Amino acid sequence: MAPAMLNKSSKTVCVMDASGLVGTTLVHSLLQRGYIVHAALHNYHHDIDEYLQTLERGNESKNYNKKLRVFHSDPLDYYSIMDALKGCSALFYSFDPPPQQPSYDEFMDELEVRAAHNVVEACAQTDTIEKVVFTSSATAVIWRDHHQGEDGGGNDDIDVTIDERNWSDISFCRKFKLWHGLSKTMAEKAAWSLAMDRGLNMVTINSGLIMSPELTIKEPYLKGAAEMFEDGILVTVDLKFLVDAHICVFEDVSSYGRYLCFNRVINSNKDAVKLANMLLPPSSNEQHQSMDDKKSNYQHVRISNKKLCKLMVDYDNTSSQLVASS
């Protein structure tokens, strides 16, 4: 039996930040599915006409502009958020660092927490919002001392399974300067705390490393990538699959809580070399080309996306590729 879906007719939704990689792709997909979209751009240097031209090039429909409104919305400005949310039944929210502070550092968590608080509070004060889809990261799930075991006894032979029920350890992130994990964990926890207090219907998508042509070695998610690989928790997600997951958890009225979103686990030398070839110049990784296709080490940690895969079984986009890991 297919899951119950929201009625998409005459639905107006908001995407924020619509100028980011995930946001732009979400806007395009939502327009194709017949939604009216409020695209809220966080980057004040982003020209609206240029943004519209970008969407038009990627959209087969000539009527996209009839179903699209574009806003400049600062996540630290509560009233600009309220303006973008007017008349919307849902918000798809993701945070990208501002142009003046493009990289994650020890202070980014303060900015991201403030932004999350403003956005969730604005949604709670808007009568029309039925659901919030909050984009978080797998780095808000995976970071803790896995080698301690569940009882903290330091037994490396204990198998551990990680899924959306887990949270990254804030002290662990601070100790090892995992600023991306720290920011995503604190922002998501702040959002959940406020959403529950306000009675707001919210779900989160905890995304793996997003695979796209724009991906570089400077991606903040990759801090600690060697340790992720060693433990078997370096996960990636195709952009299209990630966007499909966002729309699925919005449309399915049975969705709840957190969803760990990935469709590949980088846990073999062959996969690691392939990823390195994408991120580094050829001369930087020639020494790794001879690595054979074996698992890295004994990986006592398993990572699971079963909850999301179960939800997406009946999602009506046949191009989505579901790859479950357990």
GROMACS .gro file of C-alpha atoms in nm:
model
  326
    1MET     CA    1   0.000   0.000   0.000
    2ALA     CA    2   0.143   0.337  -0.100
    3PRO     CA    3   0.195   0.592   0.177
    4ALA     CA    4  -0.051   0.877   0.215
    5MET     CA    5   0.057   1.189   0.032
    6LEU     CA    6  -0.019   1.554   0.073
    7ASN     CA    7  -0.247   1.709  -0.186
    8LYS     CA    8  -0.011   1.906  -0.411
    9SER     CA    9  -0.279   2.109  -0.586
   10SER     CA   10  -0.243   2.484  -0.528
   11LYS     CA   11   0.033   2.424  -0.274
   12THR     CA   12   0.277   2.707  -0.216
   13VAL     CA   13   0.611   2.624  -0.055
   14CYS     CA   14   0.921   2.821   0.038
   15VAL     CA   15   1.281   2.717  -0.029
   16MET     CA   16   1.550   2.885   0.181
   17ASP     CA   17   1.838   2.920   0.094
   18ALA     CA   18   1.731   2.895  -0.268
   19SER     CA   19   2.067   3.020  -0.397
   20GLY     CA   20   2.263   2.721  -0.264
   21LEU     CA   21   2.327   2.397  -0.449
   22VAL     CA   22   2.051   2.203  -0.271
   23GLY     CA   23   1.811   2.497  -0.274
   24THR     CA   24   1.841   2.572  -0.646
   25THR     CA   25   1.786   2.207  -0.736
   26LEU     CA   26   1.489   2.187  -0.498
   27VAL     CA   27   1.328   2.492  -0.658
   28HIS     CA   28   1.369   2.338  -1.003
   29SER     CA   29   1.220   2.001  -0.892
   30LEU     CA   30   0.930   2.157  -0.703
   31LEU     CA   31   0.836   2.372  -1.002
   32GLN     CA   32   0.839   2.062  -1.222
   33ARG     CA   33   0.604   1.889  -0.977
   34GLY     CA   34   0.355   2.175  -1.003
   35TYR     CA   35   0.423   2.365  -0.681
   36ILE     CA   36   0.416   2.742  -0.646
   37VAL     CA   37   0.757   2.829  -0.502
   38HIS     CA   38   0.886   3.118  -0.294
   39ALA     CA   39   1.261   3.114  -0.355
   40ALA     CA   40   1.436   3.293  -0.066
   41LEU     CA   41   1.794   3.389  -0.151
   42HIS     CA   42   2.033   3.437   0.141
   43ASN     CA   43   2.312   3.578  -0.069
   44TYR     CA   44   2.243   3.949  -0.113
   45HIS     CA   45   2.499   3.961  -0.390
   46HIS     CA   46   2.292   3.718  -0.597
   47ASP     CA   47   2.118   3.902  -0.880
   48ILE     CA   48   1.751   3.803  -0.909
   49ASP     CA   49   1.744   3.829  -1.290
   50GLU     CA   50   2.052   3.608  -1.312
   51TYR     CA   51   1.890   3.358  -1.076
   52LEU     CA   52   1.574   3.346  -1.288
   53GLN     CA   53   1.779   3.291  -1.604
   54THR     CA   54   1.961   3.003  -1.435
   55LEU     CA   55   1.632   2.836  -1.346
   56GLU     CA   56   1.490   2.895  -1.693
   57ARG     CA   57   1.790   2.724  -1.857
   58GLY     CA   58   1.732   2.414  -1.646
   59ASN     CA   59   1.353   2.410  -1.665
   60GLU     CA   60   1.165   2.273  -1.963
   61SER     CA   61   0.848   2.457  -1.866
   62LYS     CA   62   0.803   2.801  -2.015
   63ASN     CA   63   0.559   2.889  -1.737
   64TYR     CA   64   0.808   2.857  -1.450
   65ASN     CA   65   0.793   3.232  -1.382
   66LYS     CA   66   0.416   3.213  -1.322
   67LYS     CA   67   0.474   2.980  -1.028
   68LEU     CA   68   0.787   3.141  -0.885
   69ARG     CA   69   0.846   3.438  -0.658
   70VAL     CA   70   1.195   3.537  -0.554
   71PHE     CA   71   1.286   3.703  -0.223
   72HIS     CA   72   1.603   3.826  -0.058
   73SER     CA   73   1.585   3.680   0.290
   74ASP     CA   74   1.852   3.708   0.559
   75PRO     CA   75   1.835   3.415   0.807
   76LEU     CA   76   1.943   3.656   1.080
   77ASP     CA   77   1.658   3.894   0.996
   78TYR     CA   78   1.335   3.750   1.137
   79TYR     CA   79   1.108   3.987   0.944
   80SER     CA   80   1.263   3.909   0.606
   81ILE     CA   81   1.198   3.540   0.676
   82MET     CA   82   0.834   3.613   0.762
   83ASP     CA   83   0.795   3.800   0.433
   84ALA     CA   84   0.916   3.499   0.230
   85LEU     CA   85   0.691   3.258   0.423
   86LYS     CA   86   0.363   3.444   0.361
   87GLY     CA   87   0.104   3.209   0.214
   88CYS     CA   88   0.334   2.905   0.223
   89SER     CA   89   0.233   2.563   0.351
   90ALA     CA   90   0.589   2.438   0.397
   91LEU     CA   91   0.950   2.546   0.425
   92PHE     CA   92   1.253   2.363   0.290
   93TYR     CA   93   1.544   2.509   0.485
   94SER     CA   94   1.918   2.469   0.436
   95PHE     CA   95   2.204   2.682   0.562
   96ASP     CA   96   2.505   2.789   0.358
   97PRO     CA   97   2.782   3.004   0.507
   98PRO     CA   98   2.756   3.374   0.413
   99PRO     CA   99   2.997   3.512   0.149
  100GLN     CA  100   3.193   3.707   0.409
  101GLN     CA  101   3.251   3.389   0.613
  102PRO     CA  102   3.265   3.105   0.359
  103SER     CA  103   3.448   2.845   0.569
  104TYR     CA  104   3.352   2.666   0.890
  105ASP     CA  105   3.545   2.765   1.200
  106GLU     CA  106   3.496   2.754   1.578
  107PHE     CA  107   3.251   3.046   1.563
  108MET     CA  108   3.025   2.924   1.280
  109ASP     CA  109   2.804   2.730   1.520
  110GLU     CA  110   2.684   3.056   1.682
  111LEU     CA  111   2.576   3.194   1.343
  112GLU     CA  112   2.409   2.872   1.231
  113VAL     CA  113   2.223   2.828   1.561
  114ARG     CA  114   2.090   3.187   1.544
  115ALA     CA  115   1.975   3.132   1.186
  116ALA     CA  116   1.801   2.804   1.272
  117HIS     CA  117   1.629   2.964   1.571
  118ASN     CA  118   1.501   3.256   1.361
  119VAL     CA  119   1.371   3.033   1.084
  120VAL     CA  120   1.191   2.786   1.312
  121GLU     CA  121   1.040   3.065   1.521
  122ALA     CA  122   0.916   3.239   1.206
  123CYS     CA  123   0.753   2.917   1.087
  124ALA     CA  124   0.587   2.869   1.425
  125GLN     CA  125   0.441   3.219   1.405
  126THR     CA  126   0.305   3.167   1.051
  127ASP     CA  127  -0.046   3.026   1.045
  128THR     CA  128  -0.011   2.856   0.705
  129ILE     CA  129   0.302   2.645   0.763
  130GLU     CA  130   0.215   2.275   0.788
  131LYS     CA  131   0.562   2.121   0.775
  132VAL     CA  132   0.929   2.219   0.788
  133VAL     CA  133   1.192   2.010   0.609
  134PHE     CA  134   1.521   2.104   0.775
  135THR     CA  135   1.844   2.009   0.596
  136SER     CA  136   2.110   1.894   0.838
  137SER     CA  137   2.413   1.672   0.786
  138ALA     CA  138   2.539   1.325   0.860
  139THR     CA  139   2.816   1.505   1.050
  140ALA     CA  140   2.549   1.576   1.314
  141VAL     CA  141   2.513   1.198   1.351
  142ILE     CA  142   2.849   1.025   1.312
  143TRP     CA  143   3.105   1.203   1.531
  144ARG     CA  144   3.178   1.031   1.860
  145ASP     CA  145   3.445   0.795   1.991
  146HIS     CA  146   3.320   0.473   1.833
  147HIS     CA  147   3.617   0.277   1.967
  148GLN     CA  148   3.488   0.316   2.321
  149GLY     CA  149   3.195   0.085   2.253
  150GLU     CA  150   2.848   0.142   2.385
  151ASP     CA  151   2.962   0.100   2.745
  152GLY     CA  152   3.272   0.323   2.711
  153GLY     CA  153   3.495   0.024   2.780
  154GLY     CA  154   3.728   0.070   2.487
  155ASN     CA  155   3.654  -0.265   2.317
  156ASP     CA  156   3.729  -0.237   1.944
  157ASP     CA  157   3.558  -0.570   1.875
  158ILE     CA  158   3.214  -0.437   1.966
  159ASP     CA  159   2.998  -0.377   1.658
  160VAL     CA  160   2.822  -0.040   1.650
  161THR     CA  161   2.537   0.056   1.420
  162ILE     CA  162   2.480   0.425   1.352
  163ASP     CA  163   2.153   0.564   1.224
  164GLU     CA  164   1.940   0.877   1.261
  165ARG     CA  165   1.887   0.805   1.631
  166ASN     CA  166   2.249   0.897   1.701
  167TRP     CA  167   2.387   1.244   1.764
  168SER     CA  168   2.743   1.365   1.725
  169ASP     CA  169   2.920   1.435   2.053
  170ILE     CA  170   2.971   1.810   2.090
  171SER     CA  171   3.277   1.772   2.315
  172PHE     CA  172   3.431   1.528   2.067
  173CYS     CA  173   3.375   1.775   1.781
  174ARG     CA  174   3.535   2.058   1.976
  175LYS     CA  175   3.832   1.845   2.083
  176PHE     CA  176   3.918   1.748   1.725
  177LYS     CA  177   3.810   2.080   1.569
  178LEU     CA  178   3.533   1.922   1.364
  179TRP     CA  179   3.362   2.255   1.314
  180HIS     CA  180   3.117   2.139   1.047
  181GLY     CA  181   2.991   1.860   1.270
  182LEU     CA  182   2.974   2.095   1.568
  183SER     CA  183   2.772   2.360   1.382
  184LYS     CA  184   2.531   2.112   1.225
  185THR     CA  185   2.476   1.930   1.554
  186MET     CA  186   2.412   2.243   1.758
  187ALA     CA  187   2.190   2.405   1.493
  188GLU     CA  188   1.980   2.093   1.447
  189LYS     CA  189   1.942   2.042   1.823
  190ALA     CA  190   1.837   2.406   1.862
  191ALA     CA  191   1.584   2.366   1.581
  192TRP     CA  192   1.438   2.049   1.733
  193SER     CA  193   1.413   2.203   2.078
  194LEU     CA  194   1.223   2.505   1.950
  195ALA     CA  195   1.006   2.306   1.708
  196MET     CA  196   0.891   2.073   1.987
  197ASP     CA  197   0.828   2.366   2.218
  198ARG     CA  198   0.618   2.541   1.952
  199GLY     CA  199   0.437   2.227   1.837
  200LEU     CA  200   0.580   2.262   1.485
  201ASN     CA  201   0.573   1.968   1.245
  202MET     CA  202   0.937   1.927   1.141
  203VAL     CA  203   1.150   1.657   0.982
  204THR     CA  204   1.524   1.669   0.916
  205ILE     CA  205   1.733   1.526   0.636
  206ASN     CA  206   2.085   1.440   0.756
  207SER     CA  207   2.275   1.445   0.429
  208GLY     CA  208   2.593   1.262   0.344
  209LEU     CA  209   2.866   1.429   0.139
  210ILE     CA  210   2.688   1.579  -0.162
  211MET     CA  211   2.839   1.462  -0.490
  212SER     CA  212   2.838   1.739  -0.748
  213PRO     CA  213   3.075   1.898  -1.003
  214GLU     CA  214   3.134   2.179  -0.751
  215LEU     CA  215   3.278   1.941  -0.487
  216THR     CA  216   3.639   2.018  -0.387
  217ILE     CA  217   3.885   1.907  -0.120
  218LYS     CA  218   3.800   2.227   0.070
  219GLU     CA  219   3.447   2.104   0.143
  220PRO     CA  220   3.405   2.139   0.525
  221TYR     CA  221   3.231   1.801   0.545
  222LEU     CA  222   3.560   1.634   0.451
  223LYS     CA  223   3.740   1.735   0.770
  224GLY     CA  224   3.813   1.397   0.928
  225ALA     CA  225   3.745   1.206   0.603
  226ALA     CA  226   4.031   0.961   0.669
  227GLU     CA  227   3.881   0.871   1.005
  228MET     CA  228   3.534   0.835   0.851
  229PHE     CA  229   3.677   0.599   0.589
  230GLU     CA  230   3.863   0.394   0.849
  231ASP     CA  231   3.544   0.348   1.051
  232GLY     CA  232   3.325   0.280   0.746
  233ILE     CA  233   3.107   0.587   0.790
  234LEU     CA  234   3.219   0.802   0.495
  235VAL     CA  235   2.888   0.830   0.311
  236THR     CA  236   2.796   1.025  -0.002
  237VAL     CA  237   2.470   1.118  -0.168
  238ASP     CA  238   2.383   1.213  -0.524
  239LEU     CA  239   2.223   1.556  -0.546
  240LYS     CA  240   1.914   1.427  -0.724
  241PHE     CA  241   1.857   1.155  -0.465
  242LEU     CA  242   1.894   1.411  -0.186
  243VAL     CA  243   1.638   1.643  -0.344
  244ASP     CA  244   1.398   1.352  -0.403
  245ALA     CA  245   1.433   1.262  -0.034
  246HIS     CA  246   1.340   1.617   0.068
  247ILE     CA  247   1.027   1.614  -0.144
  248CYS     CA  248   0.933   1.263  -0.032
  249VAL     CA  249   0.945   1.345   0.341
  250PHE     CA  250   0.739   1.657   0.273
  251GLU     CA  251   0.471   1.486   0.068
  252ASP     CA  252   0.442   1.175   0.286
  253VAL     CA  253   0.224   1.258   0.586
  254SER     CA  254   0.372   0.965   0.780
  255SER     CA  255   0.724   1.112   0.784
  256TYR     CA  256   0.864   1.206   1.123
  257GLY     CA  257   1.189   1.283   1.301
  258ARG     CA  258   1.530   1.253   1.138
  259TYR     CA  259   1.632   1.075   0.817
  260LEU     CA  260   1.992   0.981   0.745
  261CYS     CA  261   2.031   1.034   0.371
  262PHE     CA  262   2.301   0.869   0.158
  263ASN     CA  263   2.321   0.626  -0.130
  264ARG     CA  264   2.685   0.516  -0.116
  265VAL     CA  265   2.927   0.415   0.157
  266ILE     CA  266   3.293   0.473   0.072
  267ASN     CA  267   3.436   0.165   0.243
  268SER     CA  268   3.668   0.008  -0.015
  269ASN     CA  269   4.003   0.123  -0.146
  270LYS     CA  270   3.862   0.139  -0.499
  271ASP     CA  271   3.589   0.381  -0.391
  272ALA     CA  272   3.836   0.586  -0.189
  273VAL     CA  273   4.070   0.623  -0.487
  274LYS     CA  274   3.779   0.724  -0.710
  275LEU     CA  275   3.676   0.994  -0.464
  276ALA     CA  276   4.037   1.114  -0.428
  277ASN     CA  277   4.065   1.143  -0.807
  278MET     CA  278   3.764   1.374  -0.804
  279LEU     CA  279   3.901   1.596  -0.530
  280LEU     CA  280   4.276   1.612  -0.597
  281PRO     CA  281   4.505   1.682  -0.893
  282PRO     CA  282   4.629   1.360  -1.061
  283SER     CA  283   4.984   1.407  -0.930
  284SER     CA  284   4.855   1.414  -0.573
  285ASN     CA  285   4.701   1.068  -0.576
  286GLU     CA  286   4.910   0.863  -0.822
  287GLN     CA  287   5.067   0.680  -0.529
  288HIS     CA  288   4.726   0.543  -0.433
  289GLN     CA  289   4.636   0.398  -0.774
  290SER     CA  290   4.784   0.057  -0.689
  291MET     CA  291   4.551   0.004  -0.392
  292ASP     CA  292   4.344  -0.310  -0.449
  293ASP     CA  293   3.972  -0.336  -0.391
  294LYS     CA  294   3.953  -0.440  -0.029
  295LYS     CA  295   3.774  -0.308   0.272
  296SER     CA  296   3.994  -0.055   0.450
  297ASN     CA  297   4.030  -0.221   0.791
  298TYR     CA  298   3.798  -0.418   1.013
  299GLN     CA  299   3.511  -0.175   1.043
  300HIS     CA  300   3.327  -0.223   1.369
  301VAL     CA  301   3.088   0.062   1.279
  302ARG     CA  302   2.793   0.017   1.046
  303ILE     CA  303   2.580   0.301   0.918
  304SER     CA  304   2.216   0.258   0.819
  305ASN     CA  305   1.968   0.456   0.607
  306LYS     CA  306   1.687   0.199   0.632
  307LYS     CA  307   1.436   0.447   0.771
  308LEU     CA  308   1.461   0.671   0.464
  309CYS     CA  309   1.472   0.384   0.216
  310LYS     CA  310   1.156   0.237   0.366
  311LEU     CA  311   0.978   0.571   0.325
  312MET     CA  312   1.094   0.619  -0.034
  313VAL     CA  313   0.995   0.275  -0.164
  314ASP     CA  314   0.676   0.414  -0.315
  315TYR     CA  315   0.809   0.756  -0.406
  316ASP     CA  316   0.690   0.829  -0.761
  317ASN     CA  317   1.023   0.915  -0.918
  318THR     CA  318   1.152   0.603  -1.085
  319SER     CA  319   1.495   0.754  -1.148
  320SER     CA  320   1.581   0.747  -0.776
  321GLN     CA  321   1.829   0.475  -0.687
  322LEU     CA  322   1.782   0.334  -0.339
  323VAL     CA  323   2.089   0.172  -0.188
  324ALA     CA  324   2.038   0.063   0.171
  325SER     CA  325   2.321  -0.005   0.408
  326SER     CA  326   2.298  -0.188   0.735
   0.00000   0.00000   0.00000
